[in-house]
mmCIF file of C-alpha atoms in Angstrom:
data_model
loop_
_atom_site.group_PDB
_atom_site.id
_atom_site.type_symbol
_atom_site.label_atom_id
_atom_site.label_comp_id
_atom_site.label_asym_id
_atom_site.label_seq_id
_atom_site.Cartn_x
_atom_site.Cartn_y
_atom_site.Cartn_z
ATOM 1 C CA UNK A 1 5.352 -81.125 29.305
ATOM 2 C CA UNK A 2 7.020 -81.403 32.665
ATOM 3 C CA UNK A 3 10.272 -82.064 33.318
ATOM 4 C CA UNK A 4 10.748 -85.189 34.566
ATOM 5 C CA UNK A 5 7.831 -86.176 31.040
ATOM 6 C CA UNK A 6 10.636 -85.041 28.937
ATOM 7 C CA UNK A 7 13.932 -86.187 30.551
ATOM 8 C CA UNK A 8 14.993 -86.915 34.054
ATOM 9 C CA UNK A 9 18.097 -84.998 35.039
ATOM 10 C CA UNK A 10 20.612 -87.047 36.558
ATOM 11 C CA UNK A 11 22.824 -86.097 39.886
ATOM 12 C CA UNK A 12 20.781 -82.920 39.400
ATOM 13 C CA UNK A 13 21.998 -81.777 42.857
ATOM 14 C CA UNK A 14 25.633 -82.842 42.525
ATOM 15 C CA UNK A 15 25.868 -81.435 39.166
ATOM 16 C CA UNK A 16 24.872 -78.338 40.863
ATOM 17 C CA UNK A 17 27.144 -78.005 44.160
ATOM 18 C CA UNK A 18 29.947 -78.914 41.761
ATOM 19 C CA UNK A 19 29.541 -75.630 39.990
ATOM 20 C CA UNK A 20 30.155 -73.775 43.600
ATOM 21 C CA UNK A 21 27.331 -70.895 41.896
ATOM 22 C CA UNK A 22 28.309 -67.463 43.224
ATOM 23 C CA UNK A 23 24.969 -65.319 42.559
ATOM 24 C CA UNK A 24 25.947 -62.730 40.719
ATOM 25 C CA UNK A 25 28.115 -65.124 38.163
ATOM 26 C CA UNK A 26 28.270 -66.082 34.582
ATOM 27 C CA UNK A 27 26.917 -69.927 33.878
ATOM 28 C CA UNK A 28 26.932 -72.089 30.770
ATOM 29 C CA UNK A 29 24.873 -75.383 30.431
ATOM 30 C CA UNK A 30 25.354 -76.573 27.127
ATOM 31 C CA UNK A 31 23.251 -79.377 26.985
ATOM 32 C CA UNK A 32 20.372 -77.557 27.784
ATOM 33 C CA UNK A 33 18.103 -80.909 27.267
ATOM 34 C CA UNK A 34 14.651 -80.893 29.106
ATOM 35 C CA UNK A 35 15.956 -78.188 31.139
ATOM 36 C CA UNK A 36 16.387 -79.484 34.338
ATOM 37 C CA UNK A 37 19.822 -78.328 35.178
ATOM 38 C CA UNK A 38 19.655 -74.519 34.094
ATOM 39 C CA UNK A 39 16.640 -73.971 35.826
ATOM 40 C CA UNK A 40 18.138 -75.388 39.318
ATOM 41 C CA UNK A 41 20.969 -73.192 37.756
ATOM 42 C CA UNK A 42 18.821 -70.165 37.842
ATOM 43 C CA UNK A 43 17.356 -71.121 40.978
ATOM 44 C CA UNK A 44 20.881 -70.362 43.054
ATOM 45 C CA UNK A 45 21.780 -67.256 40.721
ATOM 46 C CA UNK A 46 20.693 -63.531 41.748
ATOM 47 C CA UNK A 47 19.178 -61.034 39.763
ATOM 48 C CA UNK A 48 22.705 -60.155 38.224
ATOM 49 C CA UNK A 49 23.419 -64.010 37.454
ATOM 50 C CA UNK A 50 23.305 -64.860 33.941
ATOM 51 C CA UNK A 51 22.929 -68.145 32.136
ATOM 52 C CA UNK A 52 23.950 -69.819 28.599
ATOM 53 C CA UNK A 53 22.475 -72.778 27.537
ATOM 54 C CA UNK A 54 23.390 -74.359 24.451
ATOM 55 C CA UNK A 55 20.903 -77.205 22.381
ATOM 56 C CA UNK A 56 20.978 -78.280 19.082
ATOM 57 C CA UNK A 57 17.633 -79.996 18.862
ATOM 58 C CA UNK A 58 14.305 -78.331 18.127
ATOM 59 C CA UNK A 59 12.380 -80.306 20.713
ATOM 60 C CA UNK A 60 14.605 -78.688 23.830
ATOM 61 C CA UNK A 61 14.055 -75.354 22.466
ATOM 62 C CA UNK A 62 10.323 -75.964 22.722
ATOM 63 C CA UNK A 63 11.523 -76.549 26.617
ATOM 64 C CA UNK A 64 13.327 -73.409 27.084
ATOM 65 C CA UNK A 65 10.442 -71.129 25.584
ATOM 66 C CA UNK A 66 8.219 -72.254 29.018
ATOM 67 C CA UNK A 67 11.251 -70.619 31.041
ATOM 68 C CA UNK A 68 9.803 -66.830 31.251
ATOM 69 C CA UNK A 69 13.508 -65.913 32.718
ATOM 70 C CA UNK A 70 15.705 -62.500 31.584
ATOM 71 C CA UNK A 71 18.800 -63.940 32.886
ATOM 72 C CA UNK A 72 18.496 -66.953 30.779
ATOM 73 C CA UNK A 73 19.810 -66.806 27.191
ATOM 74 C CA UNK A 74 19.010 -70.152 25.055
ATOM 75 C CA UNK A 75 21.825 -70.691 22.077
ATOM 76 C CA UNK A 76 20.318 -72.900 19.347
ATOM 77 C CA UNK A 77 23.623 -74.169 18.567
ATOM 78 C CA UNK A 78 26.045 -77.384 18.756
ATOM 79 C CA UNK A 79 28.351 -76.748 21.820
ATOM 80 C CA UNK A 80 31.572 -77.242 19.976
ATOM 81 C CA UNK A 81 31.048 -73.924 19.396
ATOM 82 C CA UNK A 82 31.293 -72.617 22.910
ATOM 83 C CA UNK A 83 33.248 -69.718 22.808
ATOM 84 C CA UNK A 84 32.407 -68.511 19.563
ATOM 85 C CA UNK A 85 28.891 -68.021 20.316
ATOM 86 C CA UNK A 86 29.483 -66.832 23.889
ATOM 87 C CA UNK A 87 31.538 -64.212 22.070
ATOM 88 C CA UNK A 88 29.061 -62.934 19.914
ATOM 89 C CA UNK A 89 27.095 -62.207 23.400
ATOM 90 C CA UNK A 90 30.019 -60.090 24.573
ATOM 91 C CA UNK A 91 31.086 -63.053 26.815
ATOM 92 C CA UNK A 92 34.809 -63.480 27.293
ATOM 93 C CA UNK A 93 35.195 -65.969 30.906
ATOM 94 C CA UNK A 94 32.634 -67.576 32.770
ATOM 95 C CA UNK A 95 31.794 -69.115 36.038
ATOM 96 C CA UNK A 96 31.393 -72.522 35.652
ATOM 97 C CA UNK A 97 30.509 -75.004 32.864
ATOM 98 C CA UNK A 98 28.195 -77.596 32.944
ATOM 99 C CA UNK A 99 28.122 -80.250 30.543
ATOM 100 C CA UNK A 100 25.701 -83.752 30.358
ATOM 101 C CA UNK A 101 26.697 -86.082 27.317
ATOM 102 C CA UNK A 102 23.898 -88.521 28.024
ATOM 103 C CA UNK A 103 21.187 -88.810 25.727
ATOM 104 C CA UNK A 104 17.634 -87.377 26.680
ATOM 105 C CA UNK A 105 14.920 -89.672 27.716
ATOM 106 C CA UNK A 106 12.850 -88.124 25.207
ATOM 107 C CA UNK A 107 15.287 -88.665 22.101
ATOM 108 C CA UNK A 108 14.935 -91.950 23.318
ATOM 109 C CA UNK A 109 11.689 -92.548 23.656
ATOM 110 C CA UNK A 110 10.319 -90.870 20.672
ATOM 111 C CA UNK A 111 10.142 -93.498 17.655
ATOM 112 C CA UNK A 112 10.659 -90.914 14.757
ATOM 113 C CA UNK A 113 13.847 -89.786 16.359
ATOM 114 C CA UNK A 114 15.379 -93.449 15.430
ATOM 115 C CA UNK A 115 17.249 -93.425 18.778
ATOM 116 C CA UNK A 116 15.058 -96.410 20.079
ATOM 117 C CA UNK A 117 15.953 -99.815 20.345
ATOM 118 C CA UNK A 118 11.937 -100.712 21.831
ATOM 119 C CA UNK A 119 9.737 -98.973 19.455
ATOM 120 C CA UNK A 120 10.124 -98.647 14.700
ATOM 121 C CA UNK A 121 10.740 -95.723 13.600
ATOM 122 C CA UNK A 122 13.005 -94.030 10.806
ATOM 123 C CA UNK A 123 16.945 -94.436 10.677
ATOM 124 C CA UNK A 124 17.650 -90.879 11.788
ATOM 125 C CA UNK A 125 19.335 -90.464 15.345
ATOM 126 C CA UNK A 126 20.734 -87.096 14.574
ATOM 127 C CA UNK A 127 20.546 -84.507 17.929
ATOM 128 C CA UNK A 128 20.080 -81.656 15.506
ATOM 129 C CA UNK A 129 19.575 -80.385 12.214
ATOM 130 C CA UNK A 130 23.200 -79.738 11.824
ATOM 131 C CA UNK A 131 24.637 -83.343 11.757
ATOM 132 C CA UNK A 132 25.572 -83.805 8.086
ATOM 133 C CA UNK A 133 23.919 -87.363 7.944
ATOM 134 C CA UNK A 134 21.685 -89.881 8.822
ATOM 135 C CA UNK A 135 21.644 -93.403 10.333
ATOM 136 C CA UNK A 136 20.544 -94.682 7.367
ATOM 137 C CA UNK A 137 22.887 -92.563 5.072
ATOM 138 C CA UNK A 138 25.833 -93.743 7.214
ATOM 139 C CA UNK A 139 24.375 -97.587 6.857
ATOM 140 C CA UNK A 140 23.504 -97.584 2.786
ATOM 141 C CA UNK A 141 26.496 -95.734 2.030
ATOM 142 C CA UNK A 142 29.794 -96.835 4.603
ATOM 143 C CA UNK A 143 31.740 -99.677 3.273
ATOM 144 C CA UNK A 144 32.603 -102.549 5.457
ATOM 145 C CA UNK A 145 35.923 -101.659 6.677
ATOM 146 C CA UNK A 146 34.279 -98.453 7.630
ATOM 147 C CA UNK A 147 31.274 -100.142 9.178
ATOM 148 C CA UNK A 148 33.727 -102.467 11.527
ATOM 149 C CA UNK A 149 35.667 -99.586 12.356
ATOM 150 C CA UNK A 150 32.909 -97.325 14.234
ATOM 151 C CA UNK A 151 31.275 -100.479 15.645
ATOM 152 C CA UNK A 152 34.003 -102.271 17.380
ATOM 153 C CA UNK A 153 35.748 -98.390 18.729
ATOM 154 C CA UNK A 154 32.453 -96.608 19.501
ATOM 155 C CA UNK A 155 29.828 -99.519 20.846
ATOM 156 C CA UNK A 156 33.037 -102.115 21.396
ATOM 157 C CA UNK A 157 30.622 -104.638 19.646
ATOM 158 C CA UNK A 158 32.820 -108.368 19.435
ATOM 159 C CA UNK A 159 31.662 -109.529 15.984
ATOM 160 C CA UNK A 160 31.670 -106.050 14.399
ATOM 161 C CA UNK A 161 33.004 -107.320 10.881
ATOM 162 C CA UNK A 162 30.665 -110.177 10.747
ATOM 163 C CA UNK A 163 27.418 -107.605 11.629
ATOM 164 C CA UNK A 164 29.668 -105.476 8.908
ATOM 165 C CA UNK A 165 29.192 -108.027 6.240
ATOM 166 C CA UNK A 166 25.769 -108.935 7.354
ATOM 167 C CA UNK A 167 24.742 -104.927 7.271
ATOM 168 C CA UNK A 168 26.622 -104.792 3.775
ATOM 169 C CA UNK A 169 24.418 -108.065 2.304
ATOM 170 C CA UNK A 170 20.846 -107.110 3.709
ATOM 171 C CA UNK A 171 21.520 -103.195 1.847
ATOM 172 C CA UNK A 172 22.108 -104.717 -1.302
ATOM 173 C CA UNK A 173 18.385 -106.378 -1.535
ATOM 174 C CA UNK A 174 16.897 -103.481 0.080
ATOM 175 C CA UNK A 175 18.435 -99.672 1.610
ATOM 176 C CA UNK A 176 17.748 -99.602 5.124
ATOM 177 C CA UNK A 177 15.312 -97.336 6.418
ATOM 178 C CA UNK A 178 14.142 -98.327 9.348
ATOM 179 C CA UNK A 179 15.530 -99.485 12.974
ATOM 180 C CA UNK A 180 12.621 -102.242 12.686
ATOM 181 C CA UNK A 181 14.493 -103.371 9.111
ATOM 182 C CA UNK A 182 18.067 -102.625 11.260
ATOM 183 C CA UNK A 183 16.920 -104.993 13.991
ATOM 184 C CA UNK A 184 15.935 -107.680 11.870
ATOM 185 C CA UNK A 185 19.937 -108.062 10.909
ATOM 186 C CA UNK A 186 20.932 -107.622 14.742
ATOM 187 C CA UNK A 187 18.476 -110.414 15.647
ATOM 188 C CA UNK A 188 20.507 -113.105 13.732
ATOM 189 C CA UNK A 189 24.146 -111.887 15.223
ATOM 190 C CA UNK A 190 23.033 -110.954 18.686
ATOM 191 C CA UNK A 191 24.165 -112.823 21.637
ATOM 192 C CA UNK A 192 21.081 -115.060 23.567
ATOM 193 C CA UNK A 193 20.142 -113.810 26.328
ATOM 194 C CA UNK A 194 22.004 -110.461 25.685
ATOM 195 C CA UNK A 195 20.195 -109.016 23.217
ATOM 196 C CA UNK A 196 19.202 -105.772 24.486
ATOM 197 C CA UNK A 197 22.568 -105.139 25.752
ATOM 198 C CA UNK A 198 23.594 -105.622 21.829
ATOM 199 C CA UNK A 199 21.398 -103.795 20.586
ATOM 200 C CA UNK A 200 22.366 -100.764 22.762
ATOM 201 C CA UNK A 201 25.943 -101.261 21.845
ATOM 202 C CA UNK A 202 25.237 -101.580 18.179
ATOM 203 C CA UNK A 203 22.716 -98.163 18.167
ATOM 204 C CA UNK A 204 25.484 -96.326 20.603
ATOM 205 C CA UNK A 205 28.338 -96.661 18.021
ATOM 206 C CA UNK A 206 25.754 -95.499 14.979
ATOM 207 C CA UNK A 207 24.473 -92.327 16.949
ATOM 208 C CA UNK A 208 28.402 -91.547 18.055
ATOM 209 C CA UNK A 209 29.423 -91.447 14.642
ATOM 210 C CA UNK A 210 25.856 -89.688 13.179
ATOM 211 C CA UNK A 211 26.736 -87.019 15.467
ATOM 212 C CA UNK A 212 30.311 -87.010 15.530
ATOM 213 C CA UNK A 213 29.954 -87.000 19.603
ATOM 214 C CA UNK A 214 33.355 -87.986 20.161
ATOM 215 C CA UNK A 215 35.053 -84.794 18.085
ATOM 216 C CA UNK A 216 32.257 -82.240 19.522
ATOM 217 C CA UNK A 217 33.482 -83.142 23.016
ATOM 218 C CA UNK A 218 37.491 -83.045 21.960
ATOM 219 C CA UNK A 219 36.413 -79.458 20.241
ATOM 220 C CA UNK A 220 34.338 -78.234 23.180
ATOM 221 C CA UNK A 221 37.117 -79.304 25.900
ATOM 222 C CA UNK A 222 40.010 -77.708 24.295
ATOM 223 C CA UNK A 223 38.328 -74.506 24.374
ATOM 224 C CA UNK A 224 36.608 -74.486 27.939
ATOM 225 C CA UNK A 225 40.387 -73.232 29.800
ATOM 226 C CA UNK A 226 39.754 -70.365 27.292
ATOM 227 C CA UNK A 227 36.512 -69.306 28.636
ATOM 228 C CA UNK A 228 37.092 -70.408 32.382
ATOM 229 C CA UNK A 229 37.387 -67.791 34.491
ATOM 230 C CA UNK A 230 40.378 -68.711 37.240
ATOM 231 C CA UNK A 231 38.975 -71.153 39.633
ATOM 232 C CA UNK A 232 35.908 -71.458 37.016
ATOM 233 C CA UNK A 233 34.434 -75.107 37.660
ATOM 234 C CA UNK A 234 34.226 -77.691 35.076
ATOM 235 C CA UNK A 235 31.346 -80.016 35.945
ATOM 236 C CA UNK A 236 30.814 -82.978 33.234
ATOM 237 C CA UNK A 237 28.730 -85.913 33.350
ATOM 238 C CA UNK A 238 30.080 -88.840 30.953
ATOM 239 C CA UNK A 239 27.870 -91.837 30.181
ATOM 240 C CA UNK A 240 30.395 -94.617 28.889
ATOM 241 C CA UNK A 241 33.746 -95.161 29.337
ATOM 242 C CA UNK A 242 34.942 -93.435 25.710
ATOM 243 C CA UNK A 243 33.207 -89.946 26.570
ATOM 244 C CA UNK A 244 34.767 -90.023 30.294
ATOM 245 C CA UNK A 245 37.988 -91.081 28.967
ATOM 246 C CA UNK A 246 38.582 -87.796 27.164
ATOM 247 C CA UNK A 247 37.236 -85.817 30.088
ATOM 248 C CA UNK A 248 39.292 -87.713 32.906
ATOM 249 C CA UNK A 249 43.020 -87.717 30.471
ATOM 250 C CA UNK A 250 42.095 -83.599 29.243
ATOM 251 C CA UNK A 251 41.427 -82.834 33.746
ATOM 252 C CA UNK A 252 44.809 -84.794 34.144
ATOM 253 C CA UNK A 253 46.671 -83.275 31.508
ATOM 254 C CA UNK A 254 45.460 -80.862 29.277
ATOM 255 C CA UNK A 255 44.597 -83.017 26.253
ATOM 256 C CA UNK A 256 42.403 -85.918 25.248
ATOM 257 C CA UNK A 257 45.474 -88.192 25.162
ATOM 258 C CA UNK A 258 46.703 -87.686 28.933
ATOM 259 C CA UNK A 259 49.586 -86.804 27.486
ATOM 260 C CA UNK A 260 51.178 -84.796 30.756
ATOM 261 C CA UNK A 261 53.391 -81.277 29.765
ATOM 262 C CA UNK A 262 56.271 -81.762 31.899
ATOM 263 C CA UNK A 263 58.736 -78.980 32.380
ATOM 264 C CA UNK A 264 62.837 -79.577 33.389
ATOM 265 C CA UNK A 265 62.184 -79.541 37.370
ATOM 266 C CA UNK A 266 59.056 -82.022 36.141
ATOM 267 C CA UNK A 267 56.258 -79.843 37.453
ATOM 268 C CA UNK A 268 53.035 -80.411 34.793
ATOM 269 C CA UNK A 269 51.405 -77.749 33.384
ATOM 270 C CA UNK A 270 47.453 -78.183 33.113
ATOM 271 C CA UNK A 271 44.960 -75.976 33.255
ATOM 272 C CA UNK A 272 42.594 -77.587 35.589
ATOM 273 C CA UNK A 273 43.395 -79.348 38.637
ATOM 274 C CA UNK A 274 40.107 -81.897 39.705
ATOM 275 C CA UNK A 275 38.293 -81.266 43.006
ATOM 276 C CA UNK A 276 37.266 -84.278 43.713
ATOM 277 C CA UNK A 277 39.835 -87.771 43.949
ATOM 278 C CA UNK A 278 37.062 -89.946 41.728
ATOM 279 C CA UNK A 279 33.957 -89.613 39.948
ATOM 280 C CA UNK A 280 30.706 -88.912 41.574
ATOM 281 C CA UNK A 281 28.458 -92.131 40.405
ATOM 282 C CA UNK A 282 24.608 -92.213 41.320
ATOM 283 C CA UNK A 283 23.513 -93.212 44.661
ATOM 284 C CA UNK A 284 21.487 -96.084 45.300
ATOM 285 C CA UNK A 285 18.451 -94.357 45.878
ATOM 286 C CA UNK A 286 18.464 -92.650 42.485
ATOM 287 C CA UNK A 287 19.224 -95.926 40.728
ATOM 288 C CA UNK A 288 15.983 -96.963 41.835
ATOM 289 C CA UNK A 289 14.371 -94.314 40.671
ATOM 290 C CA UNK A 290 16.452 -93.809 37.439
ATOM 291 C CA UNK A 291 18.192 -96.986 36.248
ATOM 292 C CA UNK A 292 19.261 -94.802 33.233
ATOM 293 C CA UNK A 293 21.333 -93.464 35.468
ATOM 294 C CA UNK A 294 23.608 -96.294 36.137
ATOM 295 C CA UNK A 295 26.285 -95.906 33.838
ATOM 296 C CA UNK A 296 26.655 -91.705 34.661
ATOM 297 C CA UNK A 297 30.037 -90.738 36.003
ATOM 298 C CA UNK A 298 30.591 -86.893 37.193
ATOM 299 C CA UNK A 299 34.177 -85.847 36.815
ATOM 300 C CA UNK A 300 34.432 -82.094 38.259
ATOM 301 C CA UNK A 301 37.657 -79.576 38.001
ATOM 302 C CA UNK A 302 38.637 -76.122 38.665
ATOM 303 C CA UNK A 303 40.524 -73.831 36.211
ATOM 304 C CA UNK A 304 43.857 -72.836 37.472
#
């Protein structure tokens, strides 16, 4: 399956010059995906380059088997645990780090994943084997308050306790097991003429808290100064405000709160510094090519 079948790699060549790739370096891209960004990754390294990419999900390991490449090294693995894994390779500091939250085109376009808000398939959105539950565990078995909770902080939906209730009512007649069933409830809450966007909103806070994305990226960021090398880059690719949030306050500060470390002559101590004064957003021309990627900010940072 090519490439751009599976998943359409956004700011693929930003992504890239943020990294700064020195040939002979050490690289991690732990959303491995479709594969479009390690192999433009192993495209600029030399024959002593050396790559780490990290995916949970079966169907992007079937991707990186078609990459016949020595210098490539696939972990099947969540990438909260970065530097555990790259230490069992004998991998203390890298070169750069390149991460991309969004969701693959193919997770979304493939019914039995449960990701899709077009076509039925099964309550499942998980991105791997590893994530401890379902979207229709989570809905049969979260009480309201819990319900509200993850959909007005994680999809910012505005009548999260009445879909809540409504969610809690329809379960009791039936469990919910598909996102055809899960629709069905949306249809009667969701705003006219703004459906779709409600529907996204609605599915977004479900596979945030399915996958606990939120944590994984807190976990992940406060170990990449760790395995930075000094003036490693940091390139990471958000896709809604709460992901790039965490990424723009932990550049800024150190932490996912912004919370800056001030010392007594009020100098703050960080370990990155950003290289660039604002996020990279897609240009116009890739818009029209890739309206997925209209909501894609890059943030990019080097390790002091």
């Amino acid at each position: 399956m090519p490439e751009n079948t599976y998943h359409t790699s956004v700011m693929l060549h930003e992504c890239i010059d943020g990294l700064h790739i020195d040939p002979a370096g050490t690289y991690v891209d732990v959303t491995f995906g479709g594969g479009g960004h390690s192999k433009a990754i192993l495209a600029k390294l030399g024959p002593k380059g050396r790559l780490f990419s990290f995916d949970q999900d079966p169907d992007a390991w079937e991707q990186a088997e078609k990459i016949d490449d020595e210098r490539l090294t696939l972990i099947t693995a969540n990438f909260r645990h970065i530097e555990k894994y790259l230490r069992l390779h004998r991998v203390k500091q890298v070169d750069g780090i390149l991460a991309d939250f969004g969701v693959s085109s193919f997770q979304l376009d493939a019914p039995e994943r449960g990701f899709s808000i077009r076509f039925d398939g099964p309550l499942d959105m998980r991105m791997g084997p590893s994530a401890s539950m379902t979207a229709a565990e989570l809905l049969n078995s979260y009480s309201a308050d819990e319900l509200q909770r993850i959909l007005g902080m994680y999809g910012e939906v505005k009548n999260a306790r009445t879909l809540a209730q409504a969610i809690i009512q329809a379960r009791t007649r039936k469990a919910l097991e598909t996102t055809q069933e899960f629709k069905e409830i949306l249809n009667k809450l969701a705003p006219k003429h703004r459906e779709f966007k409600y529907f996204a909103q609605v599915f977004q806070a479900i596979r945030i808290e399915v996958n606990q994305e939120l944590a994984v990226i807190e976990e992940f960021l406060a170990q990449a100064p760790a395995v930075l090398k000094p003036e490693g880059r940091l390139v990471i690719m958000s896709f809604h405000s709460l992901e790039d949030r965490l990424v723009k306050n932990f550049i800024k500060a150190g932490n996912v709160q912004g919370k800056e470390d001030k010392d007594l002559f009020g100098v703050v101590h960080r370990p990155f510094e950003s290289v660039i004064r604002k996020p990279i957003t897609a240009s116009e021309e890739e818009l029209k090519l890739n309206p997925r990627s209209r909501s894609a900010k890059l943030r990019i940072a080097s390790k002091l």
